[in-house]
């Protein structure tokens, strides 16, 4: 029995079907239009019981059992080498069928980039037992003509008697071996590739996402990379796939000018040695399920197929590595200015009236709101491109969006990845979006050519086949047509791992049951868990906590009673499904090597690996790309729907290169302080992945938030590029206005964010144009301080803003460091009172006052910031007058840059760049470009860190006396006001000098 019929028969067992009670239906009907209906049994989403290889004591060790390869026929050229690799002994076939002959190609592509490719020599289309990732889906740049002079990297190789072919990648300038497989065996089978690389003790790796983990990955972690729809478990595979790492090596400089690699953690507080660092990057271009095993002295890559396709980036700085990586995968998309406004969302805004009520409340409480979002509530029975005719009808929606747009606000709805397959027995269930896609062969198939039918929110669904151009065209048409009915401003792409709530094609033969309820209870449905609260809730809300505890106890009692019948003797040992390789064929649903997938079986809660694309490619080979491809298709669709306007897209599942079309949110986190902390390393990792437009569900998605957590979190996220509050269905409301103290804290943090918007936008322009990062780790800004190697509780926004948030419950202070302050290389200024930060008295750690409602923010000396003011929207903020803040570095100079354009055109026809430089007593402004939309008055200039009152208080711009200045000896600031009428009221109209 194949999987499909097996599951179909499961569904036919009536006792497993749990029809929804009418109570459940009426509870749910506030947010859905479900009537009482068939519920897919939970067992439909259960896969085989598998033991991940890393936990299997009986698992074969490929290094012990396999023969390795020997290289022959090596041909060297000025730009690389080619060789043939032959299995150096009899096949081991541990987790697949060994491939006897391989081709090795090494290309020195630029002076900083080396490409190593190892693939089967005989790729036949008849017996496609392996899959090579098409450059149609993921680019694979080759030699750039004329770019390669002499490489900073060297590839060396050797055949050894015991392990055969191994290679090293060495950085020439330092002689440092960056990557070495020497002394380990290469294993290359149709369903298993293993590459073991040496590492020195205590190595520093970053990246390898997507994962909820500290920024520094450490040396005791298995990074499974397999896109999964799962609510942010720690250390497991979640939505995105980023097989890339940055490695930082620190060196201690000895007296004799020799350097030694640092292999122990360095304590910041009592260490006076001098250090340097160097960085390199490794990108494994492979979309298969994979694992990267980080162990004490090695990093081992294991994939379930594909080829070895490695790009090495020589750095040597982190920004160099990021630039070099993004040159290969694509630089971040240019964001809309409005995308940096504040976004409010929740699951449970049940109709237009409720949704508009939230918008009105933000206005009433004087809290800026840029964009209101709808979750799946707006859909007609959870169908994409189909609004509920009663609760979210088009007429009212258009009028509402018109009101939003008139006020400079925006609207972004969710769009799901699966497409409802209508009930063929019910004429009124017809769904043109399905028919159009089906007619154009746009959906993924079963191996037998019939439609693959899984189950997602609407019931049984099909899934777009992004490998076909017809699916892309169909999706674009859907977006364009729907946009004519409801002029959305952007798209939020969800469920794109791609998620399916059952194993296999469970809807085959069952479409007449549609629509059906998912195989689990929705939040708030009777019998579902009652929500938890943040840490310390009982301390800050004693009464409410007590009643919540008793409610949850009675809920737990009820659950125990209900489930007691299913509890039986559990002493029997579990038996696991283990498969063995079959020569010449693959077992894609249950590969012999079991990765440590968070869902276990690869087919659980996802489209099954044997689902088949129209071009014959199995889902197994491209699973990790679905989320990337839907983002690309959506980008094309929005561009067609809104010609000339930059598409605004936030997606859940991403792959290397997704930043070129979209941003990302951190997925289904929880309303816990520790998830607030994890948002920082997650964001910093996405900086490395080229997806700087990142933010998490502020105040937490799952569970109830509370006043203290939401207060801290609304302030922290104000310094993340993507700033959105989002909440799950039926949890307590958590909009910024729900608690007075949170409203105050939000306005305070937003006031800073709005002033920094021109700076943030410029950072994003540089991300787009050059591949710069926006949110930055302490270690990247201070590369010679090894004590910062794992610092991820503070961060920089661009080069000049340091954020030191409170991340724990009940705290009123926060410990942080000001890198370079003790050493005397850097100065910092408190954002709020503009006063220079004094040096800590002992060590580097400083305890900073941070009462609830205050987030410590500092300007790093050396910056000139051009700021505007807070307004209710970014459109209005763009119309406010400018201020300039000069924050000199230790040498008394400062510089800044400003990129200006209309903030929304795909190809702006005019732009402007402003360079601002300051030194003792003068500020120079140089303007290039002709965009004039932001040529507004200059209100004032504040110069920080001025040690004594200037000898003269005459201020001149271009030689003409203007304004008035006041010196404050307490804060050491010089304030120059009254400049509104200078420069003809147009600050960026031309060059000027102030003295
Ligand atoms: C790789 O580097 C290691 C460590 O320096 C060295 O022992 C080995 O000989 C090198 N192998 C090759 C093939 O260059
Ligand atoms: C592989 O190369 C090594 C080193 O040259 C040699 O000792 C060994 O015999 C070779 N193995 C095979 C199967 O040719």
mmCIF file with all atom_site columns, C-alpha atoms in Angstrom, residues 386-559:
data_model
loop_
_atom_site.group_PDB
_atom_site.id
_atom_site.type_symbol
_atom_site.label_atom_id
_atom_site.label_alt_id
_atom_site.label_comp_id
_atom_site.label_asym_id
_atom_site.label_entity_id
_atom_site.label_seq_id
_atom_site.pdbx_PDB_ins_code
_atom_site.Cartn_x
_atom_site.Cartn_y
_atom_site.Cartn_z
_atom_site.occupancy
_atom_site.B_iso_or_equiv
_atom_site.pdbx_formal_charge
_atom_site.auth_seq_id
_atom_site.auth_comp_id
_atom_site.auth_asym_id
_atom_site.auth_atom_id
_atom_site.pdbx_PDB_model_num
ATOM 1   C CA . UNK A 1 386 ? -11.042 35.726 -1.859  1.00 0.00 ? 386 UNK A CA 1
ATOM 2   C CA . UNK A 1 387 ? -12.381 38.067 0.816   1.00 0.00 ? 387 UNK A CA 1
ATOM 3   C CA . UNK A 1 388 ? -15.193 37.002 3.101   1.00 0.00 ? 388 UNK A CA 1
ATOM 4   C CA . UNK A 1 389 ? -18.273 38.643 1.508   1.00 0.00 ? 389 UNK A CA 1
ATOM 5   C CA . UNK A 1 390 ? -19.827 39.557 4.826   1.00 0.00 ? 390 UNK A CA 1
ATOM 6   C CA . UNK A 1 391 ? -17.059 40.357 7.262   1.00 0.00 ? 391 UNK A CA 1
ATOM 7   C CA . UNK A 1 392 ? -14.468 41.687 4.805   1.00 0.00 ? 392 UNK A CA 1
ATOM 8   C CA . UNK A 1 393 ? -16.420 42.621 1.696   1.00 0.00 ? 393 UNK A CA 1
ATOM 9   C CA . UNK A 1 394 ? -14.705 44.472 -1.115  1.00 0.00 ? 394 UNK A CA 1
ATOM 10  C CA . UNK A 1 395 ? -16.924 47.547 -1.109  1.00 0.00 ? 395 UNK A CA 1
ATOM 11  C CA . UNK A 1 396 ? -16.329 48.354 2.524   1.00 0.00 ? 396 UNK A CA 1
ATOM 12  C CA . UNK A 1 397 ? -12.714 47.267 2.205   1.00 0.00 ? 397 UNK A CA 1
ATOM 13  C CA . UNK A 1 398 ? -12.051 49.622 -0.684  1.00 0.00 ? 398 UNK A CA 1
ATOM 14  C CA . UNK A 1 399 ? -13.597 52.485 1.233   1.00 0.00 ? 399 UNK A CA 1
ATOM 15  C CA . UNK A 1 400 ? -11.565 51.627 4.335   1.00 0.00 ? 400 UNK A CA 1
ATOM 16  C CA . UNK A 1 401 ? -8.331  51.391 2.358   1.00 0.00 ? 401 UNK A CA 1
ATOM 17  C CA . UNK A 1 402 ? -9.134  54.717 0.745   1.00 0.00 ? 402 UNK A CA 1
ATOM 18  C CA . UNK A 1 403 ? -9.406  56.279 4.197   1.00 0.00 ? 403 UNK A CA 1
ATOM 19  C CA . UNK A 1 404 ? -6.122  54.663 5.178   1.00 0.00 ? 404 UNK A CA 1
ATOM 20  C CA . UNK A 1 405 ? -4.349  55.801 2.042   1.00 0.00 ? 405 UNK A CA 1
ATOM 21  C CA . UNK A 1 406 ? -5.679  59.329 2.405   1.00 0.00 ? 406 UNK A CA 1
ATOM 22  C CA . UNK A 1 407 ? -4.037  59.481 5.813   1.00 0.00 ? 407 UNK A CA 1
ATOM 23  C CA . UNK A 1 408 ? -0.772  58.020 4.515   1.00 0.00 ? 408 UNK A CA 1
ATOM 24  C CA . UNK A 1 409 ? -1.444  54.616 6.055   1.00 0.00 ? 409 UNK A CA 1
ATOM 25  C CA . UNK A 1 410 ? -1.156  51.198 4.496   1.00 0.00 ? 410 UNK A CA 1
ATOM 26  C CA . UNK A 1 411 ? -2.746  47.793 4.453   1.00 0.00 ? 411 UNK A CA 1
ATOM 27  C CA . UNK A 1 412 ? -1.009  44.416 4.247   1.00 0.00 ? 412 UNK A CA 1
ATOM 28  C CA . UNK A 1 413 ? -2.890  41.095 4.363   1.00 0.00 ? 413 UNK A CA 1
ATOM 29  C CA . UNK A 1 414 ? -1.603  37.567 4.771   1.00 0.00 ? 414 UNK A CA 1
ATOM 30  C CA . UNK A 1 415 ? -1.491  35.310 1.734   1.00 0.00 ? 415 UNK A CA 1
ATOM 31  C CA . UNK A 1 416 ? -1.135  31.599 2.297   1.00 0.00 ? 416 UNK A CA 1
ATOM 32  C CA . UNK A 1 417 ? 0.839   29.156 0.231   1.00 0.00 ? 417 UNK A CA 1
ATOM 33  C CA . UNK A 1 418 ? -1.774  26.448 -0.282  1.00 0.00 ? 418 UNK A CA 1
ATOM 34  C CA . UNK A 1 419 ? -4.778  26.749 -2.567  1.00 0.00 ? 419 UNK A CA 1
ATOM 35  C CA . UNK A 1 420 ? -8.196  25.429 -1.625  1.00 0.00 ? 420 UNK A CA 1
ATOM 36  C CA . UNK A 1 421 ? -9.376  22.521 -3.739  1.00 0.00 ? 421 UNK A CA 1
ATOM 37  C CA . UNK A 1 422 ? -13.146 22.945 -3.960  1.00 0.00 ? 422 UNK A CA 1
ATOM 38  C CA . UNK A 1 423 ? -15.714 20.306 -3.206  1.00 0.00 ? 423 UNK A CA 1
ATOM 39  C CA . UNK A 1 424 ? -16.643 18.865 -6.616  1.00 0.00 ? 424 UNK A CA 1
ATOM 40  C CA . UNK A 1 425 ? -20.067 17.809 -5.322  1.00 0.00 ? 425 UNK A CA 1
ATOM 41  C CA . UNK A 1 426 ? -21.040 21.317 -4.397  1.00 0.00 ? 426 UNK A CA 1
ATOM 42  C CA . UNK A 1 427 ? -21.470 23.786 -7.252  1.00 0.00 ? 427 UNK A CA 1
ATOM 43  C CA . UNK A 1 428 ? -21.541 26.717 -4.886  1.00 0.00 ? 428 UNK A CA 1
ATOM 44  C CA . UNK A 1 429 ? -18.096 25.760 -3.644  1.00 0.00 ? 429 UNK A CA 1
ATOM 45  C CA . UNK A 1 430 ? -16.469 26.679 -6.973  1.00 0.00 ? 430 UNK A CA 1
ATOM 46  C CA . UNK A 1 431 ? -13.206 28.548 -6.598  1.00 0.00 ? 431 UNK A CA 1
ATOM 47  C CA . UNK A 1 432 ? -11.883 30.218 -9.761  1.00 0.00 ? 432 UNK A CA 1
ATOM 48  C CA . UNK A 1 433 ? -8.365  30.600 -8.336  1.00 0.00 ? 433 UNK A CA 1
ATOM 49  C CA . UNK A 1 434 ? -8.160  26.814 -8.150  1.00 0.00 ? 434 UNK A CA 1
ATOM 50  C CA . UNK A 1 435 ? -9.671  26.305 -11.582 1.00 0.00 ? 435 UNK A CA 1
ATOM 51  C CA . UNK A 1 436 ? -7.343  28.798 -13.233 1.00 0.00 ? 436 UNK A CA 1
ATOM 52  C CA . UNK A 1 437 ? -4.315  27.128 -11.662 1.00 0.00 ? 437 UNK A CA 1
ATOM 53  C CA . UNK A 1 438 ? -5.512  23.648 -12.427 1.00 0.00 ? 438 UNK A CA 1
ATOM 54  C CA . UNK A 1 439 ? -6.266  24.542 -16.043 1.00 0.00 ? 439 UNK A CA 1
ATOM 55  C CA . UNK A 1 440 ? -2.736  25.831 -16.464 1.00 0.00 ? 440 UNK A CA 1
ATOM 56  C CA . UNK A 1 441 ? -1.039  22.861 -14.749 1.00 0.00 ? 441 UNK A CA 1
ATOM 57  C CA . UNK A 1 442 ? 0.178   25.076 -11.968 1.00 0.00 ? 442 UNK A CA 1
ATOM 58  C CA . UNK A 1 443 ? -0.089  22.636 -9.060  1.00 0.00 ? 443 UNK A CA 1
ATOM 59  C CA . UNK A 1 444 ? 2.217   19.979 -7.651  1.00 0.00 ? 444 UNK A CA 1
ATOM 60  C CA . UNK A 1 445 ? 1.309   16.386 -8.482  1.00 0.00 ? 445 UNK A CA 1
ATOM 61  C CA . UNK A 1 446 ? 1.408   12.925 -7.025  1.00 0.00 ? 446 UNK A CA 1
ATOM 62  C CA . UNK A 1 447 ? 3.938   10.533 -8.565  1.00 0.00 ? 447 UNK A CA 1
ATOM 63  C CA . UNK A 1 448 ? 1.082   9.098  -10.673 1.00 0.00 ? 448 UNK A CA 1
ATOM 64  C CA . UNK A 1 449 ? 0.309   12.483 -12.212 1.00 0.00 ? 449 UNK A CA 1
ATOM 65  C CA . UNK A 1 450 ? -2.844  13.216 -10.226 1.00 0.00 ? 450 UNK A CA 1
ATOM 66  C CA . UNK A 1 451 ? -3.066  16.336 -8.089  1.00 0.00 ? 451 UNK A CA 1
ATOM 67  C CA . UNK A 1 452 ? -1.229  16.247 -4.784  1.00 0.00 ? 452 UNK A CA 1
ATOM 68  C CA . UNK A 1 453 ? -3.828  17.252 -2.221  1.00 0.00 ? 453 UNK A CA 1
ATOM 69  C CA . UNK A 1 454 ? -2.763  18.112 1.303   1.00 0.00 ? 454 UNK A CA 1
ATOM 70  C CA . UNK A 1 455 ? -4.633  19.938 4.003   1.00 0.00 ? 455 UNK A CA 1
ATOM 71  C CA . UNK A 1 456 ? -4.132  23.464 5.313   1.00 0.00 ? 456 UNK A CA 1
ATOM 72  C CA . UNK A 1 457 ? -6.450  26.144 6.768   1.00 0.00 ? 457 UNK A CA 1
ATOM 73  C CA . UNK A 1 458 ? -9.261  25.932 4.188   1.00 0.00 ? 458 UNK A CA 1
ATOM 74  C CA . UNK A 1 459 ? -9.357  22.154 4.188   1.00 0.00 ? 459 UNK A CA 1
ATOM 75  C CA . UNK A 1 460 ? -7.942  20.013 1.413   1.00 0.00 ? 460 UNK A CA 1
ATOM 76  C CA . UNK A 1 461 ? -5.583  22.052 -0.725  1.00 0.00 ? 461 UNK A CA 1
ATOM 77  C CA . UNK A 1 462 ? -3.211  21.944 -3.641  1.00 0.00 ? 462 UNK A CA 1
ATOM 78  C CA . UNK A 1 463 ? 0.176   23.632 -3.839  1.00 0.00 ? 463 UNK A CA 1
ATOM 79  C CA . UNK A 1 464 ? 1.635   25.843 -6.564  1.00 0.00 ? 464 UNK A CA 1
ATOM 80  C CA . UNK A 1 465 ? 4.401   24.275 -8.624  1.00 0.00 ? 465 UNK A CA 1
ATOM 81  C CA . UNK A 1 466 ? 6.852   27.169 -8.745  1.00 0.00 ? 466 UNK A CA 1
ATOM 82  C CA . UNK A 1 467 ? 9.161   25.239 -11.047 1.00 0.00 ? 467 UNK A CA 1
ATOM 83  C CA . UNK A 1 468 ? 6.694   25.919 -13.863 1.00 0.00 ? 468 UNK A CA 1
ATOM 84  C CA . UNK A 1 469 ? 6.410   29.295 -15.514 1.00 0.00 ? 469 UNK A CA 1
ATOM 85  C CA . UNK A 1 470 ? 2.655   28.746 -15.745 1.00 0.00 ? 470 UNK A CA 1
ATOM 86  C CA . UNK A 1 471 ? 2.322   28.740 -11.944 1.00 0.00 ? 471 UNK A CA 1
ATOM 87  C CA . UNK A 1 472 ? 4.241   31.992 -11.760 1.00 0.00 ? 472 UNK A CA 1
ATOM 88  C CA . UNK A 1 473 ? 2.022   33.558 -14.411 1.00 0.00 ? 473 UNK A CA 1
ATOM 89  C CA . UNK A 1 474 ? -1.143  32.235 -12.702 1.00 0.00 ? 474 UNK A CA 1
ATOM 90  C CA . UNK A 1 475 ? -0.022  33.628 -9.310  1.00 0.00 ? 475 UNK A CA 1
ATOM 91  C CA . UNK A 1 476 ? 0.730   36.988 -10.873 1.00 0.00 ? 476 UNK A CA 1
ATOM 92  C CA . UNK A 1 477 ? -2.714  37.082 -12.455 1.00 0.00 ? 477 UNK A CA 1
ATOM 93  C CA . UNK A 1 478 ? -4.349  36.216 -9.163  1.00 0.00 ? 478 UNK A CA 1
ATOM 94  C CA . UNK A 1 479 ? -2.543  39.055 -7.432  1.00 0.00 ? 479 UNK A CA 1
ATOM 95  C CA . UNK A 1 480 ? -3.333  41.551 -10.167 1.00 0.00 ? 480 UNK A CA 1
ATOM 96  C CA . UNK A 1 481 ? -7.006  40.586 -10.275 1.00 0.00 ? 481 UNK A CA 1
ATOM 97  C CA . UNK A 1 482 ? -7.407  40.617 -6.518  1.00 0.00 ? 482 UNK A CA 1
ATOM 98  C CA . UNK A 1 483 ? -5.578  43.925 -6.258  1.00 0.00 ? 483 UNK A CA 1
ATOM 99  C CA . UNK A 1 484 ? -8.226  45.438 -8.496  1.00 0.00 ? 484 UNK A CA 1
ATOM 100 C CA . UNK A 1 485 ? -10.812 44.425 -5.902  1.00 0.00 ? 485 UNK A CA 1
ATOM 101 C CA . UNK A 1 486 ? -8.799  45.442 -2.857  1.00 0.00 ? 486 UNK A CA 1
ATOM 102 C CA . UNK A 1 487 ? -5.747  47.676 -3.405  1.00 0.00 ? 487 UNK A CA 1
ATOM 103 C CA . UNK A 1 488 ? -3.351  46.099 -0.905  1.00 0.00 ? 488 UNK A CA 1
ATOM 104 C CA . UNK A 1 489 ? 0.015   47.743 -0.314  1.00 0.00 ? 489 UNK A CA 1
ATOM 105 C CA . UNK A 1 490 ? 2.078   44.633 0.225   1.00 0.00 ? 490 UNK A CA 1
ATOM 106 C CA . UNK A 1 491 ? 1.937   40.942 0.951   1.00 0.00 ? 491 UNK A CA 1
ATOM 107 C CA . UNK A 1 492 ? 2.654   38.765 3.926   1.00 0.00 ? 492 UNK A CA 1
ATOM 108 C CA . UNK A 1 493 ? 3.481   35.262 2.746   1.00 0.00 ? 493 UNK A CA 1
ATOM 109 C CA . UNK A 1 494 ? 2.800   32.481 5.223   1.00 0.00 ? 494 UNK A CA 1
ATOM 110 C CA . UNK A 1 495 ? 2.830   28.671 5.491   1.00 0.00 ? 495 UNK A CA 1
ATOM 111 C CA . UNK A 1 496 ? 5.512   28.514 2.814   1.00 0.00 ? 496 UNK A CA 1
ATOM 112 C CA . UNK A 1 497 ? 7.778   25.697 4.115   1.00 0.00 ? 497 UNK A CA 1
ATOM 113 C CA . UNK A 1 498 ? 5.524   24.400 2.515   1.00 0.00 ? 498 UNK A CA 1
ATOM 114 C CA . UNK A 1 499 ? 3.175   23.449 5.290   1.00 0.00 ? 499 UNK A CA 1
ATOM 115 C CA . UNK A 1 500 ? 0.484   20.796 5.018   1.00 0.00 ? 500 UNK A CA 1
ATOM 116 C CA . UNK A 1 501 ? -1.402  19.531 8.037   1.00 0.00 ? 501 UNK A CA 1
ATOM 117 C CA . UNK A 1 502 ? -1.375  15.896 7.000   1.00 0.00 ? 502 UNK A CA 1
ATOM 118 C CA . UNK A 1 503 ? 1.084   13.356 5.711   1.00 0.00 ? 503 UNK A CA 1
ATOM 119 C CA . UNK A 1 504 ? 0.867   12.660 2.009   1.00 0.00 ? 504 UNK A CA 1
ATOM 120 C CA . UNK A 1 505 ? -1.907  13.421 -0.435  1.00 0.00 ? 505 UNK A CA 1
ATOM 121 C CA . UNK A 1 506 ? -4.547  13.029 2.259   1.00 0.00 ? 506 UNK A CA 1
ATOM 122 C CA . UNK A 1 507 ? -7.207  14.848 0.281   1.00 0.00 ? 507 UNK A CA 1
ATOM 123 C CA . UNK A 1 508 ? -7.109  12.453 -2.636  1.00 0.00 ? 508 UNK A CA 1
ATOM 124 C CA . UNK A 1 509 ? -10.583 10.990 -2.870  1.00 0.00 ? 509 UNK A CA 1
ATOM 125 C CA . UNK A 1 510 ? -11.822 13.181 -0.028  1.00 0.00 ? 510 UNK A CA 1
ATOM 126 C CA . UNK A 1 511 ? -12.548 16.486 -1.729  1.00 0.00 ? 511 UNK A CA 1
ATOM 127 C CA . UNK A 1 512 ? -16.261 15.991 -1.280  1.00 0.00 ? 512 UNK A CA 1
ATOM 128 C CA . UNK A 1 513 ? -15.689 16.605 2.442   1.00 0.00 ? 513 UNK A CA 1
ATOM 129 C CA . UNK A 1 514 ? -14.362 20.103 1.776   1.00 0.00 ? 514 UNK A CA 1
ATOM 130 C CA . UNK A 1 515 ? -14.138 22.489 3.500   1.00 0.00 ? 515 UNK A CA 1
ATOM 131 C CA . UNK A 1 516 ? -12.725 20.648 6.494   1.00 0.00 ? 516 UNK A CA 1
ATOM 132 C CA . UNK A 1 517 ? -11.401 21.702 9.840   1.00 0.00 ? 517 UNK A CA 1
ATOM 133 C CA . UNK A 1 518 ? -7.636  21.306 10.483  1.00 0.00 ? 518 UNK A CA 1
ATOM 134 C CA . UNK A 1 519 ? -6.536  18.280 12.515  1.00 0.00 ? 519 UNK A CA 1
ATOM 135 C CA . UNK A 1 520 ? -6.010  20.365 15.634  1.00 0.00 ? 520 UNK A CA 1
ATOM 136 C CA . UNK A 1 521 ? -7.969  22.850 17.689  1.00 0.00 ? 521 UNK A CA 1
ATOM 137 C CA . UNK A 1 522 ? -7.679  26.510 16.890  1.00 0.00 ? 522 UNK A CA 1
ATOM 138 C CA . UNK A 1 523 ? -6.546  28.827 19.650  1.00 0.00 ? 523 UNK A CA 1
ATOM 139 C CA . UNK A 1 524 ? -9.553  29.519 21.851  1.00 0.00 ? 524 UNK A CA 1
ATOM 140 C CA . UNK A 1 525 ? -11.580 26.549 20.724  1.00 0.00 ? 525 UNK A CA 1
ATOM 141 C CA . UNK A 1 526 ? -12.966 24.613 23.687  1.00 0.00 ? 526 UNK A CA 1
ATOM 142 C CA . UNK A 1 527 ? -10.552 22.011 24.912  1.00 0.00 ? 527 UNK A CA 1
ATOM 143 C CA . UNK A 1 528 ? -7.521  23.823 23.645  1.00 0.00 ? 528 UNK A CA 1
ATOM 144 C CA . UNK A 1 529 ? -4.843  24.958 26.084  1.00 0.00 ? 529 UNK A CA 1
ATOM 145 C CA . UNK A 1 530 ? -5.360  28.121 28.038  1.00 0.00 ? 530 UNK A CA 1
ATOM 146 C CA . UNK A 1 531 ? -2.655  30.581 27.447  1.00 0.00 ? 531 UNK A CA 1
ATOM 147 C CA . UNK A 1 532 ? 0.390   31.006 29.549  1.00 0.00 ? 532 UNK A CA 1
ATOM 148 C CA . UNK A 1 533 ? 1.774   34.363 30.656  1.00 0.00 ? 533 UNK A CA 1
ATOM 149 C CA . UNK A 1 534 ? 5.270   35.864 30.565  1.00 0.00 ? 534 UNK A CA 1
ATOM 150 C CA . UNK A 1 535 ? 7.826   35.077 33.242  1.00 0.00 ? 535 UNK A CA 1
ATOM 151 C CA . UNK A 1 536 ? 7.090   36.936 36.449  1.00 0.00 ? 536 UNK A CA 1
ATOM 152 C CA . UNK A 1 537 ? 3.453   37.627 35.575  1.00 0.00 ? 537 UNK A CA 1
ATOM 153 C CA . UNK A 1 538 ? 2.485   36.483 39.071  1.00 0.00 ? 538 UNK A CA 1
ATOM 154 C CA . UNK A 1 539 ? 4.814   39.121 40.506  1.00 0.00 ? 539 UNK A CA 1
ATOM 155 C CA . UNK A 1 540 ? 3.380   42.024 38.571  1.00 0.00 ? 540 UNK A CA 1
ATOM 156 C CA . UNK A 1 541 ? -0.273  40.914 38.311  1.00 0.00 ? 541 UNK A CA 1
ATOM 157 C CA . UNK A 1 542 ? -0.941  38.799 41.410  1.00 0.00 ? 542 UNK A CA 1
ATOM 158 C CA . UNK A 1 543 ? -4.755  38.771 41.257  1.00 0.00 ? 543 UNK A CA 1
ATOM 159 C CA . UNK A 1 544 ? -5.008  38.072 37.559  1.00 0.00 ? 544 UNK A CA 1
ATOM 160 C CA . UNK A 1 545 ? -2.296  35.427 37.825  1.00 0.00 ? 545 UNK A CA 1
ATOM 161 C CA . UNK A 1 546 ? -4.188  33.584 40.547  1.00 0.00 ? 546 UNK A CA 1
ATOM 162 C CA . UNK A 1 547 ? -7.391  33.390 38.537  1.00 0.00 ? 547 UNK A CA 1
ATOM 163 C CA . UNK A 1 548 ? -5.481  32.401 35.397  1.00 0.00 ? 548 UNK A CA 1
ATOM 164 C CA . UNK A 1 549 ? -3.785  29.617 37.329  1.00 0.00 ? 549 UNK A CA 1
ATOM 165 C CA . UNK A 1 550 ? -7.067  28.186 38.599  1.00 0.00 ? 550 UNK A CA 1
ATOM 166 C CA . UNK A 1 551 ? -8.637  28.375 35.138  1.00 0.00 ? 551 UNK A CA 1
ATOM 167 C CA . UNK A 1 552 ? -5.702  26.588 33.644  1.00 0.00 ? 552 UNK A CA 1
ATOM 168 C CA . UNK A 1 553 ? -5.825  23.945 36.381  1.00 0.00 ? 553 UNK A CA 1
ATOM 169 C CA . UNK A 1 554 ? -9.453  23.126 35.673  1.00 0.00 ? 554 UNK A CA 1
ATOM 170 C CA . UNK A 1 555 ? -8.624  23.043 31.989  1.00 0.00 ? 555 UNK A CA 1
ATOM 171 C CA . UNK A 1 556 ? -5.769  20.641 32.697  1.00 0.00 ? 556 UNK A CA 1
ATOM 172 C CA . UNK A 1 557 ? -8.065  18.434 34.813  1.00 0.00 ? 557 UNK A CA 1
ATOM 173 C CA . UNK A 1 558 ? -10.571 18.297 31.993  1.00 0.00 ? 558 UNK A CA 1
ATOM 174 C CA . UNK A 1 559 ? -7.869  17.424 29.507  1.00 0.00 ? 559 UNK A CA 1
#
